[in-house]
PDB file of C-alpha atoms in Angstrom:
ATOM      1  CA  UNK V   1     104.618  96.652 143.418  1.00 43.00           C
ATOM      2  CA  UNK V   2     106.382  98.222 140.201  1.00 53.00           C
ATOM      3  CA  UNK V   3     105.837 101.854 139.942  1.00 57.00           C
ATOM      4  CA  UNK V   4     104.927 102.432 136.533  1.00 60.00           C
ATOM      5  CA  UNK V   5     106.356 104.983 134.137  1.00 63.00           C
ATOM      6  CA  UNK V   6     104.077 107.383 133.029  1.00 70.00           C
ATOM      7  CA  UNK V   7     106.472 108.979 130.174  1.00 66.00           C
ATOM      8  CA  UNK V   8     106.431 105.403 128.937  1.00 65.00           C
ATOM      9  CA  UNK V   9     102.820 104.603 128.421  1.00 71.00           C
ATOM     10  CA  UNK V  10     102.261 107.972 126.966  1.00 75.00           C
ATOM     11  CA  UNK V  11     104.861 107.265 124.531  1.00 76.00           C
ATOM     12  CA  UNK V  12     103.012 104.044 123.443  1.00 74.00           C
ATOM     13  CA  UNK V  13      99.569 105.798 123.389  1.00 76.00           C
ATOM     14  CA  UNK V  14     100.749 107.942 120.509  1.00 82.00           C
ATOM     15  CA  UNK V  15     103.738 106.561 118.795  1.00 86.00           C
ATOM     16  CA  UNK V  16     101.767 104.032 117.031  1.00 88.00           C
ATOM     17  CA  UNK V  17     100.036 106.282 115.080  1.00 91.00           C
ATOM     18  CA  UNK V  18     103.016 108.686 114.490  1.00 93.00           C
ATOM     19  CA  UNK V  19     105.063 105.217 112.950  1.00 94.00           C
ATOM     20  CA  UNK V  20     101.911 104.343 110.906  1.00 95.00           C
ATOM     21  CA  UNK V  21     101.749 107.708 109.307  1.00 96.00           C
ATOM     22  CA  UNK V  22     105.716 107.302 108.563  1.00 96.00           C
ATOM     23  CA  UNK V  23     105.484 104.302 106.863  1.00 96.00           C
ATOM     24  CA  UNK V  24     102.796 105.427 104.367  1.00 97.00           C
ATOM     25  CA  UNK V  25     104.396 108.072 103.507  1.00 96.00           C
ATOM     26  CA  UNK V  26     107.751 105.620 102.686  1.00 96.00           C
ATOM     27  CA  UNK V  27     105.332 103.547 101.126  1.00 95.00           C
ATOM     28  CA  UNK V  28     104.039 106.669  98.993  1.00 96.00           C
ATOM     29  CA  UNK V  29     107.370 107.039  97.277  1.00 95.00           C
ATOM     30  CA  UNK V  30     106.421 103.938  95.496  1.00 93.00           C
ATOM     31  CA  UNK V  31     104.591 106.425  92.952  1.00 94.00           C
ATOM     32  CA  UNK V  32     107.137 109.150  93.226  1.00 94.00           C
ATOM     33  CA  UNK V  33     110.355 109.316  91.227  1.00 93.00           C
ATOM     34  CA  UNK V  34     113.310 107.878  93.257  1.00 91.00           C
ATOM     35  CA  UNK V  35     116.064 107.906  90.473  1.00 88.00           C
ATOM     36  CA  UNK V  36     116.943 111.037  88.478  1.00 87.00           C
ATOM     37  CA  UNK V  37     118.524 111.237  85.087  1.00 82.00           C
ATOM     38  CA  UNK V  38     120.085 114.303  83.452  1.00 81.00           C
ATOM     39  CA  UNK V  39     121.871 114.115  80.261  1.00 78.00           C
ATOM     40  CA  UNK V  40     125.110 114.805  80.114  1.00 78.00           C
ATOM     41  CA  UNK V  41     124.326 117.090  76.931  1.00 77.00           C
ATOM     42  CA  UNK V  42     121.400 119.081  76.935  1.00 74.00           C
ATOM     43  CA  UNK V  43     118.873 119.769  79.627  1.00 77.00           C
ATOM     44  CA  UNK V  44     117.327 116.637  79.852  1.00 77.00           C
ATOM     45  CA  UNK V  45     116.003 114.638  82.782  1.00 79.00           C
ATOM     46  CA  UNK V  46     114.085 111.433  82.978  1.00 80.00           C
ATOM     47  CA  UNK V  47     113.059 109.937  86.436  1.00 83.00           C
ATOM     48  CA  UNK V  48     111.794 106.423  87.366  1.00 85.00           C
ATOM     49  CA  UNK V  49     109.063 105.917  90.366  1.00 88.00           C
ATOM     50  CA  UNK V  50     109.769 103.470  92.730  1.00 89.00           C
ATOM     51  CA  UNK V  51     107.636 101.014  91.456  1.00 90.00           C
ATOM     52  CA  UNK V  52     109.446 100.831  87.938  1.00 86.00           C
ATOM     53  CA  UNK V  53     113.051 100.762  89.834  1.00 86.00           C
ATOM     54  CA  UNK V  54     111.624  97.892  92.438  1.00 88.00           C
ATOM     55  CA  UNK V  55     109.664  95.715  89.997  1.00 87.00           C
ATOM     56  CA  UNK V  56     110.428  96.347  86.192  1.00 80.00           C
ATOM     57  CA  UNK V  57     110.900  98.914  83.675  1.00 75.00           C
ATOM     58  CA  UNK V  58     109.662  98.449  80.155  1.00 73.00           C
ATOM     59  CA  UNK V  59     109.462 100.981  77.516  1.00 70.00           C
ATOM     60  CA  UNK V  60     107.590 100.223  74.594  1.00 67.00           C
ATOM     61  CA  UNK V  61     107.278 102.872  71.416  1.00 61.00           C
ATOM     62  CA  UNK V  62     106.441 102.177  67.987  1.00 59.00           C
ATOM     63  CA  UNK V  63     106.161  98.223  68.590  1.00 60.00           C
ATOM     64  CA  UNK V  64     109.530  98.549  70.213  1.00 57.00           C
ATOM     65  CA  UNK V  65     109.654  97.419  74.188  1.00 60.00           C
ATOM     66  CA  UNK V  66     112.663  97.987  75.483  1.00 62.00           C
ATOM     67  CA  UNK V  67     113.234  96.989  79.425  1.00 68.00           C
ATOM     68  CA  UNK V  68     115.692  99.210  81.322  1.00 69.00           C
ATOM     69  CA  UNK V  69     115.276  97.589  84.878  1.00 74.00           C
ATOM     70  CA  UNK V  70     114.894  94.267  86.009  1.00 79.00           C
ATOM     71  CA  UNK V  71     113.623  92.801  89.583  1.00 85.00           C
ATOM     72  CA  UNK V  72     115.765  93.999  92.413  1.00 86.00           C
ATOM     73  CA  UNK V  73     115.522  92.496  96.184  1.00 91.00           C
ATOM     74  CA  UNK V  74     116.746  95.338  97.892  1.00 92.00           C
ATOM     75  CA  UNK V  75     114.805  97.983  96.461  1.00 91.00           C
ATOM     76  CA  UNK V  76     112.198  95.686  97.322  1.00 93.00           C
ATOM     77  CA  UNK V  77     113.219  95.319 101.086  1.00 95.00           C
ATOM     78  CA  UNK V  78     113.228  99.066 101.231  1.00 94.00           C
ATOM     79  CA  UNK V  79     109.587  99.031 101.013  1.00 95.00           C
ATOM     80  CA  UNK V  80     108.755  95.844 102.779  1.00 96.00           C
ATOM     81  CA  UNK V  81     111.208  96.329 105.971  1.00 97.00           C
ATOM     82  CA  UNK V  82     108.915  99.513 107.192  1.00 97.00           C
ATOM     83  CA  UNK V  83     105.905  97.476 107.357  1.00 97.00           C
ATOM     84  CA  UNK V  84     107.715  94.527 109.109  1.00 96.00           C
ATOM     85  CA  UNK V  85     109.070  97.316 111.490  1.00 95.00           C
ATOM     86  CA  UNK V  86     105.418  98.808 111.952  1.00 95.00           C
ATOM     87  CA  UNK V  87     103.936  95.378 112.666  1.00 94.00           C
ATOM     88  CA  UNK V  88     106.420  94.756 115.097  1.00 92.00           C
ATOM     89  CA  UNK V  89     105.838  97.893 117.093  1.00 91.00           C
ATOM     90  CA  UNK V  90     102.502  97.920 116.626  1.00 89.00           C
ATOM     91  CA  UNK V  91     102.152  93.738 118.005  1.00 89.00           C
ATOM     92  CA  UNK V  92     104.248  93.762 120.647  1.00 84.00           C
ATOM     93  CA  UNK V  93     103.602  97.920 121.380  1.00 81.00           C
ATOM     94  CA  UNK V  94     103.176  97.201 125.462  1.00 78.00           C
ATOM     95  CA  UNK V  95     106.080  94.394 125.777  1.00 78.00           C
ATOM     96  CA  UNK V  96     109.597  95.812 127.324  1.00 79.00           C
ATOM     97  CA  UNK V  97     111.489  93.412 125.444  1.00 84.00           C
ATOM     98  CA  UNK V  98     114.273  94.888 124.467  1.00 88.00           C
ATOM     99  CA  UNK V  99     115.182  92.755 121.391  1.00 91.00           C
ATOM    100  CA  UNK V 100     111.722  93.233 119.542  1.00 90.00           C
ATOM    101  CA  UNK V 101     112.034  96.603 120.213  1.00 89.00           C
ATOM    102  CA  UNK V 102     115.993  96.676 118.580  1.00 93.00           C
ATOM    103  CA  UNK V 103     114.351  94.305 115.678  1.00 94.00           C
ATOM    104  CA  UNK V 104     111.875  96.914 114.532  1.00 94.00           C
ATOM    105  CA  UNK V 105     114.315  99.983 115.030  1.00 95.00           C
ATOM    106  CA  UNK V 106     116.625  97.657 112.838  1.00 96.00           C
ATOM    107  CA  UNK V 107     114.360  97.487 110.471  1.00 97.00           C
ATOM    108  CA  UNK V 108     113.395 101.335 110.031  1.00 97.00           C
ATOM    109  CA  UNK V 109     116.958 101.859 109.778  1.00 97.00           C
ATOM    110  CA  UNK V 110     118.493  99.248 107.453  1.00 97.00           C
ATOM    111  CA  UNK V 111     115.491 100.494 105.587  1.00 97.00           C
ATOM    112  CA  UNK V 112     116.729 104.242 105.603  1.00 97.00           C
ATOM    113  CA  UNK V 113     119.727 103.080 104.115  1.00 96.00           C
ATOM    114  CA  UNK V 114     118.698 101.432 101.202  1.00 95.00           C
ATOM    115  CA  UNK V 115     116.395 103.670  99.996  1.00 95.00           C
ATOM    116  CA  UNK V 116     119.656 106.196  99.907  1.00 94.00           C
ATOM    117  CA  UNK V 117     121.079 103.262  97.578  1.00 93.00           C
ATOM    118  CA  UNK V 118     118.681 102.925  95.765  1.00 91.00           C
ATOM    119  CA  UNK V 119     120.021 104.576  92.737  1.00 86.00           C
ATOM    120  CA  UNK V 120     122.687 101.902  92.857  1.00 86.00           C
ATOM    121  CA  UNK V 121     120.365  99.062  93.814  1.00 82.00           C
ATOM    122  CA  UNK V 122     118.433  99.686  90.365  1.00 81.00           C
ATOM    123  CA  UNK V 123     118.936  95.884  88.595  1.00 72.00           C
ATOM    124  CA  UNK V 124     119.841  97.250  84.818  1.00 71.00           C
ATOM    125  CA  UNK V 125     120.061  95.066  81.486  1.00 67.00           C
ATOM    126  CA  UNK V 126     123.093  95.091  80.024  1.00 66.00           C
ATOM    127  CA  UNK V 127     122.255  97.419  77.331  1.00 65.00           C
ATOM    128  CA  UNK V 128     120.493  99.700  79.058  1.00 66.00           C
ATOM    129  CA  UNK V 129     122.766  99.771  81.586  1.00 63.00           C
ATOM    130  CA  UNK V 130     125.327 101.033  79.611  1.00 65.00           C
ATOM    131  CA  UNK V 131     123.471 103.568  77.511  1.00 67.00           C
ATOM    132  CA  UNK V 132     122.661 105.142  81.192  1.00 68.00           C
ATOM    133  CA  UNK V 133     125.941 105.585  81.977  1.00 67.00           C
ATOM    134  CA  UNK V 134     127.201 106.778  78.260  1.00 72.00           C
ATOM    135  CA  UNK V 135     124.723 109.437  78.261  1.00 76.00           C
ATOM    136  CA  UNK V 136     123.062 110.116  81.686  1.00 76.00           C
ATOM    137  CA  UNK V 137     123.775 111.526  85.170  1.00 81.00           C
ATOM    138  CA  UNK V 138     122.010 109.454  87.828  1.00 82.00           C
ATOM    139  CA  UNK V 139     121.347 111.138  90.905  1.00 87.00           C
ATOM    140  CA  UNK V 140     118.574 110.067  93.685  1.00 91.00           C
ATOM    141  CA  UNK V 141     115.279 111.484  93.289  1.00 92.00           C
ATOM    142  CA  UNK V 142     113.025 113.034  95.883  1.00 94.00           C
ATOM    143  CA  UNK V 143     110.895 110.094  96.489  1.00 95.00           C
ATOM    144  CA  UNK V 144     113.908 107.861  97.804  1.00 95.00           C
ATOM    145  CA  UNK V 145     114.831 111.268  99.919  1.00 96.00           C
ATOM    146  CA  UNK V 146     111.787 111.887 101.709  1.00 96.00           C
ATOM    147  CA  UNK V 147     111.266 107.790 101.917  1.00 96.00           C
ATOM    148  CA  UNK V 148     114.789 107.634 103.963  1.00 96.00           C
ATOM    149  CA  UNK V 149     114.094 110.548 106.146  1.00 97.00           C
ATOM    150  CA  UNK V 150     110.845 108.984 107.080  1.00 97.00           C
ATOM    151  CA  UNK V 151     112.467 105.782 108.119  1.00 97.00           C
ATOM    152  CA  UNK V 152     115.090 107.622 109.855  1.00 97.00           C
ATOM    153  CA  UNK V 153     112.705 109.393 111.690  1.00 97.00           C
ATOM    154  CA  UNK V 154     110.670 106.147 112.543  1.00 96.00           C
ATOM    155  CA  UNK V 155     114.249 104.766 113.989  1.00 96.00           C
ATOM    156  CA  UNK V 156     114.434 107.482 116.136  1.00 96.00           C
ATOM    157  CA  UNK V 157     110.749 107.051 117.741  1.00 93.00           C
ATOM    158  CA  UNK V 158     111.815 103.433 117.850  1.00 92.00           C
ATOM    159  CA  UNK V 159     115.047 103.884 119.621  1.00 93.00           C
ATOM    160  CA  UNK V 160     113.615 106.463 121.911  1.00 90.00           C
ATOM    161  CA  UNK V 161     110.720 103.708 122.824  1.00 88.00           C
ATOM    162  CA  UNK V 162     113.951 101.566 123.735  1.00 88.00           C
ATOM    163  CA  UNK V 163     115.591 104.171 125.967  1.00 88.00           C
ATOM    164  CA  UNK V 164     112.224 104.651 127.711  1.00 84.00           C
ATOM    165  CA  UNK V 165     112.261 100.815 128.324  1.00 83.00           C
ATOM    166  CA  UNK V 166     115.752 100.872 129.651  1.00 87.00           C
ATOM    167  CA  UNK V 167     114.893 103.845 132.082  1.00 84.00           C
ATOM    168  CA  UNK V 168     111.801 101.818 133.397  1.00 78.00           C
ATOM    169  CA  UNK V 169     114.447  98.951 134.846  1.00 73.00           C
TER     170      UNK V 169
END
């Protein structure tokens, strides 16, 4: 009979709900600002939410709309790769296959990275584009921060899960 390791189903009692808690907060920084812009005269700084730099960003004054950001994928996989990585953990929490386990550290990770390109990742119009770049400083805000350290820190639990699978062999 296998002798069962009790660090391991410890770990998966509680990591669950540490992971969940981790992804809403990456999912938070939807409403946060995650790109920073400081003029390059003067003091001052504009900031777009994640939402605006994922989806669209329209500014309209004075019967004027302007749009600043288009669609862009990979902002959009930023947000969407934590919650495949949580459903994988969370669906296949007691299996000790290794490669599900790799999958949804791969995912909290690839994640981490893009939301620390995110500022680069931002799908521009031409003309706004350029205007940015005349007159602006961008810089990442503290919503694509704390959303990358939280995905980091979900890779972590996930690749600890994975060393406590390959001790168990």
């Amino acid at each position: 009979m296998a002798k069962k390791n009790k660090n391991l189903t410890t770990f998966n009692n509680h990591y669950g709900i540490v992971l969940l808690i981790l992804v809403v907060i990456s999912l938070i920084t939807l409403f946060l600002p995650v790109v920073e812009y400081v003029a390059k005269m003067g003091d001052t700084t504009n900031s777009i939410v994640g939402w605006r730099a994922t989806f669209s960003y329209v500014s309209t004054s004075d019967s004027v709309s302007i749009t600043y950001a288009t669609f862009s994928f990979f902002n959009m996989l930023a947000y969407l790769l934590p919650v495949a990585g949580l459903i994988l953990s969370l669906l296949f929490r007691d299996s000790k296959n290794i490669l599900l386990n790799l999958a949804s550290f791969a995912c909290f990770a690839l994640s981490a990275v893009l939301f620390f390109f995110i500022v680069q990742n931002v799908a521009y119009t031409e003309d706004a584009g350029a205007s940015l770049i005349t007159f602006y400083t961008q810089s990442l805000g503290y919503g694509a921060i704390l959303g990358g350290i939280a995905n980091i820190i979900s890779a972590i639990i996930c690749a600890i899960k994975v060393g406590f699978i390959l001790m168990d062999r």
